[in-house]
Amino acid sequence: MKIDIENLHHAYLLTGERASLLEELFDFIDKKLKIDRKGNPNFYLGEFDSFAIDDGRMLKEMQMSKAQDKKIFIIAFNFITREAQNSLLKIFEEPTEGTHFFIITPTSHGILPTLKSRLLDVSSTKTQSVGEKADSTREAEKFLKLSKPDRIQFIKELMEDISD
C-alpha cells in the first residue's frame, strides 16, 4: 500500500482480501498517521456484505461534521449497489476538509467508472490478483462438483443476481 502521508488524498480504493488489507491499513493509521482508533469519534469502520443507498446516506451525514485534525472512514464491502455508488459521488467530489475515505472491496469490477475516477487506487496488484484468483477458483471448483441439474440452477441464480 503506497500512501503519501504528507499529501493524503480524500478517497482511496483498496482491492483484495479484506482481512489482510484491514490489517495493513490499521498499521498505517496507527503507526504512520499516529491516530488512535479506539473510542475516537473521528474514526469509523463500516463492514458490509452489500453496501446500499441507506448506507451511503448515513456515511454522507457522518462525514459532514468537521474534525479537529483528520477524520478517517474505512468502508469495506463485498458488493455495492449502483444507487449507493451514485450517492457517494457528491461526497467524493466535494469532501469535507480533513476527511479521508478508504474503500475496501474484493474487486473493482463492479465500481462505476464515475466513482472510480474519484478514488486513488492504491491496491497492491499481488494482493488483488491472489485474492481474486482464490475466490474465482473456489467458485469454479464448487461449480464443477455440481450435477448437471444443479449447474443449471446455479447458472439461473447467477443470471438473476446479475440482472438485479
C-alpha positions as MATLAB code, in Angstrom:
seq = 'MKIDIENLHHAYLLTGERASLLEELFDFIDKKLKIDRKGNPNFYLGEFDSFAIDDGRMLKEMQMSKAQDKKIFIIAFNFITREAQNSLLKIFEEPTEGTHFFIITPTSHGILPTLKSRLLDVSSTKTQSVGEKADSTREAEKFLKLSKPDRIQFIKELMEDISD';
ca = [
       0.000    0.000    0.000;
       1.596    3.242   -1.149;
       0.014    6.226    0.546;
       1.764    9.583    0.837;
       1.183   10.680    4.446;
       2.306   14.231    3.666;
      -0.326   14.651    0.966;
      -3.287   12.426    1.827;
      -5.875   12.001   -0.894;
      -9.518   12.251    0.150;
     -10.543    8.783   -1.089;
      -8.635    5.563   -1.675;
      -9.623    2.285   -3.300;
      -8.074   -0.918   -1.974;
      -8.980   -4.199   -3.652;
      -8.190   -7.665   -2.424;
      -8.655   -9.793    0.655;
     -10.392   -7.740    3.358;
      -8.649   -9.055    6.490;
      -5.125   -8.503    5.197;
      -5.980   -5.068    3.786;
      -7.578   -4.019    7.081;
      -4.521   -5.211    8.991;
      -2.228   -3.231    6.695;
      -4.473   -0.164    6.858;
      -4.747   -0.293   10.665;
      -0.961   -0.479   10.861;
      -0.710    2.580    8.582;
      -3.260    4.550   10.640;
      -1.681    3.598   13.965;
       1.997    3.984   13.075;
       2.191    6.464   10.199;
      -0.788    8.734   10.841;
      -0.498    8.212   14.622;
      -4.271    8.175   15.047;
      -5.777    6.279   17.968;
      -8.711    4.298   16.580;
     -10.226    3.173   19.898;
     -13.050    5.419   21.091;
     -12.150    8.043   18.513;
     -15.233    9.863   17.116;
     -13.139   10.804   14.062;
     -12.603    7.155   13.123;
     -15.273    4.939   11.551;
     -15.061    1.348   10.332;
     -18.076    0.013    8.461;
     -18.089   -3.563    7.187;
     -20.898   -4.608    4.854;
     -21.715   -7.606    2.741;
     -23.738   -5.310    0.494;
     -23.400   -1.515    0.713;
     -26.776    0.046   -0.161;
     -28.207    3.543   -0.666;
     -29.145    3.945    3.021;
     -25.552    3.141    3.986;
     -24.374    5.833    1.574;
     -26.758    8.369    3.082;
     -25.576    7.506    6.592;
     -21.960    7.954    5.503;
     -22.773   11.320    3.936;
     -24.293   12.562    7.212;
     -21.405   11.247    9.311;
     -18.730   12.909    7.208;
     -20.363   16.363    7.223;
     -19.111   17.430   10.661;
     -15.647   18.964   10.679;
     -12.888   17.173   12.508;
     -10.228   18.695   14.759;
      -7.452   17.047   12.761;
      -8.253   14.149   10.432;
     -11.429   12.145   10.064;
     -10.912    8.577    8.822;
     -13.636    6.401    7.285;
     -12.975    2.796    6.318;
     -15.763    1.219    4.310;
     -15.388   -2.479    3.477;
     -17.943   -4.302    1.349;
     -18.295   -7.273   -0.960;
     -20.876   -5.573   -3.186;
     -22.116   -2.007   -3.654;
     -25.363   -1.078   -5.395;
     -25.412    1.375   -8.283;
     -27.629    3.720   -6.245;
     -25.184    3.688   -3.324;
     -22.317    4.476   -5.677;
     -24.214    7.421   -7.098;
     -24.892    8.685   -3.569;
     -21.149    8.627   -2.850;
     -20.259   10.699   -5.911;
     -21.102   14.018   -4.243;
     -19.168   13.109   -1.087;
     -16.051   12.322   -3.111;
     -16.472   15.352   -5.402;
     -16.584   17.811   -2.509;
     -15.206   16.069    0.584;
     -15.276   17.747    3.964;
     -11.816   19.147    4.733;
      -9.605   16.734    6.657;
     -11.804   13.747    5.797;
     -10.246   10.655    4.228;
     -12.044    7.556    2.951;
     -10.603    4.091    2.443;
     -12.837    1.817    0.364;
     -12.037   -1.908    0.605;
     -13.622   -4.374   -1.800;
     -12.584   -7.770   -3.218;
     -12.505   -6.439   -6.787;
     -13.046   -3.118   -8.532;
     -15.008   -4.654  -11.419;
     -18.393   -3.547  -10.032;
     -17.339    0.040   -9.301;
     -18.801    2.621  -11.674;
     -16.183    4.491  -13.739;
     -17.504    7.836  -12.439;
     -16.930    6.736   -8.840;
     -13.630    5.034   -9.627;
     -12.348    8.286  -11.156;
     -12.717    9.984   -7.752;
     -10.743    7.294   -5.917;
      -6.993    6.857   -5.782;
      -6.343    3.155   -6.384;
      -3.532    2.035   -4.069;
      -4.220   -1.665   -4.321;
      -1.274   -3.971   -4.383;
      -1.515   -5.994   -7.581;
      -0.138   -9.003   -5.731;
      -2.877   -8.836   -3.078;
      -5.550   -8.179   -5.674;
      -4.655  -10.946   -8.098;
      -4.128  -13.528   -5.358;
      -7.450  -12.666   -3.697;
      -9.409  -12.644   -6.944;
      -7.887  -15.882   -8.171;
      -8.612  -17.626   -4.895;
     -12.287  -16.540   -4.961;
     -12.842  -17.463   -8.610;
     -11.037  -20.785   -8.226;
     -13.216  -21.731   -5.252;
     -16.366  -20.845   -7.201;
     -15.207  -22.816  -10.243;
     -14.375  -25.872   -8.141;
     -17.762  -25.663   -6.434;
     -19.495  -25.412   -9.819;
     -17.611  -28.376  -11.295;
     -18.633  -30.619   -8.389;
     -22.332  -29.987   -9.050;
     -24.573  -32.332  -11.015;
     -25.881  -31.107  -14.391;
     -29.296  -30.050  -12.991;
     -27.586  -28.274  -10.085;
     -25.251  -26.492  -12.535;
     -28.266  -25.228  -14.472;
     -29.856  -23.985  -11.241;
     -26.561  -22.327  -10.242;
     -26.397  -20.518  -13.595;
     -30.057  -19.408  -13.311;
     -29.392  -17.920   -9.861;
     -26.220  -16.262  -11.105;
     -28.109  -14.698  -14.021;
     -30.830  -13.434  -11.654;
     -28.159  -11.805   -9.436;
     -26.573  -10.122  -12.455;
     -29.893   -8.777  -13.761;
     -30.902   -7.292  -10.357;
];
